[in-house]
Amino acid sequence: MKLTSTFALLALPFGVLGRELTQTGATWGLRAISHRDAHARPWQTSLRRFEYFYDETAGEGTFGYVIDGGVRISHKELEGRAENLWTADLSPYPRNEPNYDDKTGHGTHIAGTIASKTYGVAKKAHIVSVKVQNRFGKTTSSNLLSGIHKAVKDIIDKGRVGKAVINISLGGGCQERAVSQAIQKAVINGITIVQASGNEGEDAKDYCLAPKAGAITVGNMKPDWTIHNTSNFGSTVDIFGPGTDILSLSSADDKKLRSMTGTSMAAPHVAGVALTFMSASGSPKRRHEIVSMLDSTCTKDKITGDLRGSPNKLVNNNNKKQAK
């Protein structure tokens, strides 16, 4: 489903519930989603010399569900705002004890981009980890399906529809019908799901997890505001996010950081913006409302180069400080 909507554009009361703040020393990705132009020196991505403008509600009272390989919930940057919901990773028989550890660092990095205090988009959101991978970073369609069901049930049971976003930065050509149906059912129930488009440098319709299920599909933009050559592309992509040389959290210990590249890093920027929209608006926002907000506030026609059939849309948090 494309990132367009027949719904009337929704007024976003930014600045009504909270002041607009400025973070100095921010990553290039945070700058990109809060400014309407590319930075003059895109090669400075490793330097935290950028400004990030954001509403002070910053995702407060919202929940980012990370379906991945686990999250180091004890990381200092998450400030105790993270929990484990479920894991598919069990220790060998006969103990069968649950293992929530993030062995690859992938899920922790994503969680950090969504909600960490320094590197996160929605700095006050709560992270819920749903681990569908084993200690080797592998998963099965059965485990992925179980993880989606667990996350959706938790959101519905706890009254979090309109206050939660599910991020799924997995794919690689795994397009199981049952998984697609589970995502579609969640979307019908008003739950916002964000997925990575994939890193094969091919048409996303052949590689992203659920190309027609209503998840918001995200491509990878570089610091120079061109598309990364590994990012999947095409009409299945709904929007782009910063995804190259993204500095976020490491799972190695509670203080370490790491830089990663991929559509997996772009998707949580979109998930984080969706959470900030939910908190800044002051009321729950169902999936169709978030889609409308993302479309009406994104930066249009500023990405350069060959988009290969993808929409020229970069996620933006619609703050008032940036130049329109």
Short mmCIF file of C-alpha atoms in Angstrom, two decimals:
data_model
loop_
_atom_site.label_atom_id
_atom_site.label_comp_id
_atom_site.label_asym_id
_atom_site.label_seq_id
_atom_site.Cartn_x
_atom_site.Cartn_y
_atom_site.Cartn_z
CA MET A 1 0.00 0.00 0.00
CA LYS A 2 1.45 3.34 -1.02
CA LEU A 3 2.23 6.23 1.28
CA THR A 4 -0.67 8.29 0.05
CA SER A 5 -4.09 8.75 1.53
CA THR A 6 -7.58 9.76 0.57
CA PHE A 7 -8.03 11.14 4.06
CA ALA A 8 -7.96 14.88 4.59
CA LEU A 9 -4.60 16.20 5.71
CA LEU A 10 -4.43 16.23 9.47
CA ALA A 11 -3.38 19.28 11.41
CA LEU A 12 -0.43 18.47 13.63
CA PRO A 13 -0.47 20.59 16.79
CA PHE A 14 3.32 20.74 17.19
CA GLY A 15 4.26 23.25 19.83
CA VAL A 16 0.84 22.95 21.47
CA LEU A 17 1.73 20.15 23.85
CA GLY A 18 5.42 20.94 24.08
CA ARG A 19 8.19 23.32 23.16
CA GLU A 20 10.41 22.64 20.20
CA LEU A 21 13.91 21.75 21.34
CA THR A 22 17.30 21.76 19.65
CA GLN A 23 19.84 18.99 20.18
CA THR A 24 23.39 19.98 19.32
CA GLY A 25 25.98 17.35 18.53
CA ALA A 26 23.38 15.18 16.80
CA THR A 27 23.94 12.60 14.07
CA TRP A 28 23.51 13.45 10.40
CA GLY A 29 20.41 11.25 10.28
CA LEU A 30 18.64 13.27 12.97
CA ARG A 31 19.55 16.45 11.13
CA ALA A 32 18.18 15.08 7.85
CA ILE A 33 14.75 14.30 9.30
CA SER A 34 14.42 17.75 10.88
CA HIS A 35 15.72 19.95 8.04
CA ARG A 36 14.50 20.48 4.49
CA ASP A 37 17.94 20.58 2.87
CA ALA A 38 21.07 18.47 2.70
CA HIS A 39 24.08 19.46 4.78
CA ALA A 40 26.81 21.32 2.91
CA ARG A 41 29.45 18.79 4.00
CA PRO A 42 27.91 15.31 3.75
CA TRP A 43 31.29 13.63 4.22
CA GLN A 44 31.25 14.69 7.87
CA THR A 45 28.86 11.88 8.80
CA SER A 46 31.20 10.53 11.48
CA LEU A 47 31.17 13.88 13.26
CA ARG A 48 28.38 14.77 15.66
CA ARG A 49 28.25 18.42 14.65
CA PHE A 50 24.64 18.64 13.56
CA GLU A 51 21.46 20.08 15.02
CA TYR A 52 18.26 18.11 15.55
CA PHE A 53 14.98 20.02 16.01
CA TYR A 54 12.18 18.13 17.74
CA ASP A 55 9.05 18.50 19.87
CA GLU A 56 9.78 18.06 23.58
CA THR A 57 7.07 15.37 23.91
CA ALA A 58 9.58 13.22 21.97
CA GLY A 59 7.49 10.06 21.85
CA GLU A 60 6.51 10.16 25.52
CA GLY A 61 3.75 7.65 26.26
CA THR A 62 4.39 5.70 23.05
CA PHE A 63 5.90 2.28 22.37
CA GLY A 64 8.36 1.09 19.75
CA TYR A 65 8.18 -2.67 19.21
CA VAL A 66 11.41 -4.01 17.70
CA ILE A 67 10.95 -7.40 16.03
CA ASP A 68 14.55 -8.44 15.48
CA GLY A 69 17.43 -10.28 17.13
CA GLY A 70 16.98 -8.85 20.60
CA VAL A 71 17.82 -5.55 22.31
CA ARG A 72 20.35 -4.79 25.02
CA ILE A 73 17.69 -3.25 27.26
CA SER A 74 20.27 -2.38 29.93
CA HIS A 75 22.11 0.08 27.66
CA LYS A 76 22.53 3.41 29.44
CA GLU A 77 21.22 5.33 26.43
CA LEU A 78 17.82 3.65 26.80
CA GLU A 79 17.50 4.99 30.36
CA GLY A 80 15.46 2.03 31.61
CA ARG A 81 12.80 2.62 28.93
CA ALA A 82 13.09 -0.85 27.42
CA GLU A 83 11.75 -4.32 28.14
CA ASN A 84 11.72 -7.84 26.73
CA LEU A 85 8.37 -9.21 25.60
CA TRP A 86 9.18 -12.56 23.98
CA THR A 87 12.02 -14.57 22.50
CA ALA A 88 12.21 -17.46 20.06
CA ASP A 89 15.76 -18.20 21.23
CA LEU A 90 15.84 -21.04 23.77
CA SER A 91 18.85 -22.72 25.31
CA PRO A 92 19.47 -26.36 24.29
CA TYR A 93 17.23 -29.14 25.60
CA PRO A 94 16.50 -29.99 28.36
CA ARG A 95 16.89 -26.53 29.92
CA ASN A 96 14.99 -24.60 27.22
CA GLU A 97 15.57 -21.31 29.00
CA PRO A 98 14.73 -18.09 27.15
CA ASN A 99 17.67 -16.06 25.84
CA TYR A 100 16.96 -12.39 25.19
CA ASP A 101 20.55 -11.32 24.46
CA ASP A 102 21.28 -9.47 21.24
CA LYS A 103 24.19 -11.42 19.77
CA THR A 104 24.44 -9.51 16.47
CA GLY A 105 23.86 -5.93 17.65
CA HIS A 106 21.29 -5.34 14.92
CA GLY A 107 18.24 -4.98 17.14
CA THR A 108 20.02 -2.82 19.72
CA HIS A 109 21.18 -0.44 16.99
CA ILE A 110 17.61 -0.14 15.69
CA ALA A 111 16.21 0.47 19.18
CA GLY A 112 18.79 3.19 19.69
CA THR A 113 17.75 5.01 16.53
CA ILE A 114 14.12 4.86 17.58
CA ALA A 115 14.38 5.95 21.19
CA SER A 116 17.84 6.43 22.75
CA LYS A 117 18.41 9.74 24.54
CA THR A 118 21.26 10.93 22.27
CA TYR A 119 20.89 9.01 19.01
CA GLY A 120 17.14 8.45 18.98
CA VAL A 121 14.33 10.16 17.11
CA ALA A 122 11.67 9.67 19.80
CA LYS A 123 13.81 10.19 22.89
CA LYS A 124 11.12 9.41 25.47
CA ALA A 125 9.45 6.42 23.81
CA HIS A 126 9.48 2.96 25.41
CA ILE A 127 11.14 0.06 23.57
CA VAL A 128 9.61 -3.43 23.57
CA SER A 129 11.91 -6.16 22.24
CA VAL A 130 10.50 -9.17 20.41
CA LYS A 131 13.37 -11.53 19.60
CA VAL A 132 12.72 -13.77 16.61
CA GLN A 133 16.33 -14.67 15.79
CA ASN A 134 18.61 -17.21 17.40
CA ARG A 135 22.12 -16.48 18.68
CA PHE A 136 23.47 -16.85 15.14
CA GLY A 137 21.20 -14.14 13.74
CA LYS A 138 18.95 -16.61 11.96
CA THR A 139 15.18 -16.93 12.08
CA THR A 140 12.39 -18.96 10.53
CA SER A 141 9.06 -17.90 9.10
CA SER A 142 7.42 -19.67 12.04
CA ASN A 143 9.40 -17.68 14.61
CA LEU A 144 8.80 -14.44 12.74
CA LEU A 145 5.09 -15.14 12.57
CA SER A 146 5.00 -15.90 16.30
CA GLY A 147 6.84 -12.67 17.03
CA ILE A 148 4.38 -10.60 15.01
CA HIS A 149 1.45 -12.27 16.76
CA LYS A 150 3.01 -11.62 20.19
CA ALA A 151 3.62 -7.94 19.43
CA VAL A 152 0.16 -7.36 17.96
CA LYS A 153 -1.56 -9.13 20.85
CA ASP A 154 0.43 -7.10 23.38
CA ILE A 155 -0.50 -3.83 21.67
CA ILE A 156 -4.18 -4.70 21.53
CA ASP A 157 -4.40 -6.21 25.04
CA LYS A 158 -2.71 -3.18 26.61
CA GLY A 159 -4.73 -0.59 24.72
CA ARG A 160 -1.75 0.70 22.75
CA VAL A 161 -3.30 0.87 19.28
CA GLY A 162 -2.52 4.37 18.06
CA LYS A 163 0.31 4.67 20.58
CA ALA A 164 2.66 2.00 19.22
CA VAL A 165 4.71 1.28 16.11
CA ILE A 166 6.18 -2.08 15.11
CA ASN A 167 9.58 -1.95 13.36
CA ILE A 168 10.59 -4.99 11.29
CA SER A 169 14.01 -4.60 9.69
CA LEU A 170 14.14 -8.15 8.34
CA GLY A 171 13.49 -9.59 4.92
CA GLY A 172 15.99 -10.87 2.37
CA GLY A 173 13.34 -12.31 0.08
CA CYS A 174 11.36 -14.11 2.79
CA GLN A 175 7.82 -13.43 1.60
CA GLU A 176 5.69 -16.01 3.38
CA ARG A 177 1.96 -15.66 2.83
CA ALA A 178 1.16 -16.24 6.50
CA VAL A 179 3.54 -13.46 7.56
CA SER A 180 2.03 -11.07 5.03
CA GLN A 181 -1.46 -11.92 6.24
CA ALA A 182 -0.46 -11.32 9.87
CA ILE A 183 0.90 -7.88 8.98
CA GLN A 184 -2.18 -7.05 6.95
CA LYS A 185 -4.45 -8.05 9.83
CA ALA A 186 -2.50 -5.81 12.21
CA VAL A 187 -2.77 -2.90 9.77
CA ILE A 188 -6.53 -3.41 9.46
CA ASN A 189 -6.69 -3.18 13.26
CA GLY A 190 -5.04 0.25 13.07
CA ILE A 191 -1.49 -0.75 14.02
CA THR A 192 1.38 1.04 12.28
CA ILE A 193 4.10 -1.27 10.99
CA VAL A 194 7.34 -0.03 9.41
CA GLN A 195 9.53 -2.40 7.39
CA ALA A 196 12.91 -2.13 5.67
CA SER A 197 12.81 -2.42 1.88
CA GLY A 198 15.92 -4.62 1.81
CA ASN A 199 19.54 -4.32 0.69
CA GLU A 200 19.77 -6.27 -2.55
CA GLY A 201 19.80 -3.23 -4.85
CA GLU A 202 16.73 -4.68 -6.57
CA ASP A 203 13.01 -4.00 -6.87
CA ALA A 204 11.61 -4.05 -3.35
CA LYS A 205 8.49 -5.93 -4.42
CA ASP A 206 10.61 -9.06 -4.77
CA TYR A 207 12.53 -8.78 -1.51
CA CYS A 208 10.82 -6.82 1.26
CA LEU A 209 8.94 -8.86 3.84
CA ALA A 210 5.36 -7.98 2.93
CA PRO A 211 5.13 -5.77 -0.19
CA LYS A 212 1.33 -5.56 -0.33
CA ALA A 213 0.26 -5.89 3.30
CA GLY A 214 0.11 -2.20 4.26
CA ALA A 215 3.41 -1.90 6.12
CA ILE A 216 5.27 1.35 5.48
CA THR A 217 8.28 0.36 3.37
CA VAL A 218 11.50 2.37 3.77
CA GLY A 219 14.53 2.86 1.53
CA ASN A 220 18.07 3.98 2.42
CA MET A 221 19.23 7.55 1.72
CA LYS A 222 22.90 8.61 1.98
CA PRO A 223 24.25 11.80 3.61
CA ASP A 224 24.48 13.49 0.20
CA TRP A 225 20.75 12.89 -0.24
CA THR A 226 21.12 10.25 -2.93
CA ILE A 227 19.93 6.65 -2.74
CA HIS A 228 22.40 4.03 -1.54
CA ASN A 229 23.24 1.59 -4.31
CA THR A 230 22.27 -1.41 -2.15
CA SER A 231 18.86 -0.02 -1.21
CA ASN A 232 15.93 -1.78 -2.80
CA PHE A 233 13.78 0.54 -4.85
CA GLY A 234 10.62 0.92 -6.91
CA SER A 235 6.97 1.69 -6.37
CA THR A 236 6.79 -0.63 -3.34
CA VAL A 237 9.00 1.82 -1.43
CA ASP A 238 6.85 4.39 0.37
CA ILE A 239 9.44 6.76 1.78
CA PHE A 240 13.16 7.11 2.42
CA GLY A 241 15.04 7.57 5.67
CA PRO A 242 18.70 8.14 6.58
CA GLY A 243 20.34 4.72 6.49
CA THR A 244 24.04 5.13 5.72
CA ASP A 245 26.77 5.38 8.37
CA ILE A 246 24.20 5.68 11.14
CA LEU A 247 25.68 5.96 14.62
CA SER A 248 23.63 4.26 17.33
CA LEU A 249 23.93 1.76 20.17
CA SER A 250 26.09 -1.35 20.35
CA SER A 251 25.08 -4.52 22.15
CA ALA A 252 28.68 -5.16 23.24
CA ASP A 253 28.16 -3.38 26.57
CA ASP A 254 25.95 -0.78 28.21
CA LYS A 255 27.88 2.23 26.90
CA LYS A 256 29.33 1.32 23.52
CA LEU A 257 28.23 2.69 20.15
CA ARG A 258 28.60 1.50 16.57
CA SER A 259 27.91 2.69 13.03
CA MET A 260 25.83 0.61 10.61
CA THR A 261 24.43 0.96 7.08
CA GLY A 262 21.30 -0.43 5.45
CA THR A 263 17.58 -0.05 5.03
CA SER A 264 17.42 -1.62 8.50
CA MET A 265 18.84 1.68 9.77
CA ALA A 266 16.50 3.81 7.65
CA ALA A 267 13.28 2.15 8.87
CA PRO A 268 13.66 3.10 12.57
CA HIS A 269 14.00 6.77 11.61
CA VAL A 270 10.50 6.51 10.13
CA ALA A 271 9.23 4.51 13.11
CA GLY A 272 10.62 7.15 15.47
CA VAL A 273 8.98 10.01 13.56
CA ALA A 274 5.66 8.15 13.68
CA LEU A 275 6.00 7.87 17.47
CA THR A 276 6.74 11.59 17.78
CA PHE A 277 3.61 12.36 15.77
CA MET A 278 1.61 10.22 18.18
CA SER A 279 2.97 12.00 21.26
CA ALA A 280 2.89 15.54 19.83
CA SER A 281 -0.71 15.24 18.64
CA GLY A 282 -1.89 14.35 22.14
CA SER A 283 -4.21 11.55 21.05
CA PRO A 284 -3.82 8.02 19.63
CA LYS A 285 -3.14 7.91 15.89
CA ARG A 286 -4.13 4.82 13.98
CA ARG A 287 -2.23 3.57 10.99
CA HIS A 288 -4.19 5.49 8.32
CA GLU A 289 -3.66 8.73 10.25
CA ILE A 290 0.08 8.14 10.55
CA VAL A 291 0.29 7.41 6.82
CA SER A 292 -1.45 10.70 6.07
CA MET A 293 0.84 12.58 8.46
CA LEU A 294 4.01 11.08 7.00
CA ASP A 295 2.90 11.91 3.48
CA SER A 296 1.84 15.48 4.21
CA THR A 297 4.97 16.35 6.19
CA CYS A 298 7.75 14.54 4.30
CA THR A 299 10.38 16.45 2.34
CA LYS A 300 9.47 16.07 -1.33
CA ASP A 301 11.65 16.23 -4.44
CA LYS A 302 14.93 16.92 -2.64
CA ILE A 303 16.56 13.50 -3.08
CA THR A 304 18.83 13.61 -6.13
CA GLY A 305 20.02 11.00 -8.60
CA ASP A 306 18.22 8.02 -10.09
CA LEU A 307 15.40 6.91 -7.78
CA ARG A 308 14.59 3.97 -10.09
CA GLY A 309 10.84 4.36 -9.80
CA SER A 310 10.80 5.17 -6.08
CA PRO A 311 8.90 8.17 -4.69
CA ASN A 312 10.99 11.26 -3.97
CA LYS A 313 10.01 11.46 -0.32
CA LEU A 314 12.22 11.79 2.76
CA VAL A 315 10.71 11.39 6.21
CA ASN A 316 10.51 14.65 8.19
CA ASN A 317 9.27 15.43 11.71
CA ASN A 318 7.59 18.70 10.65
CA ASN A 319 9.18 20.91 13.29
CA LYS A 320 8.64 24.66 13.02
CA LYS A 321 12.30 25.68 13.28
CA GLN A 322 13.37 24.31 9.93
CA ALA A 323 13.22 26.37 6.77
CA LYS A 324 10.30 25.26 4.61
#
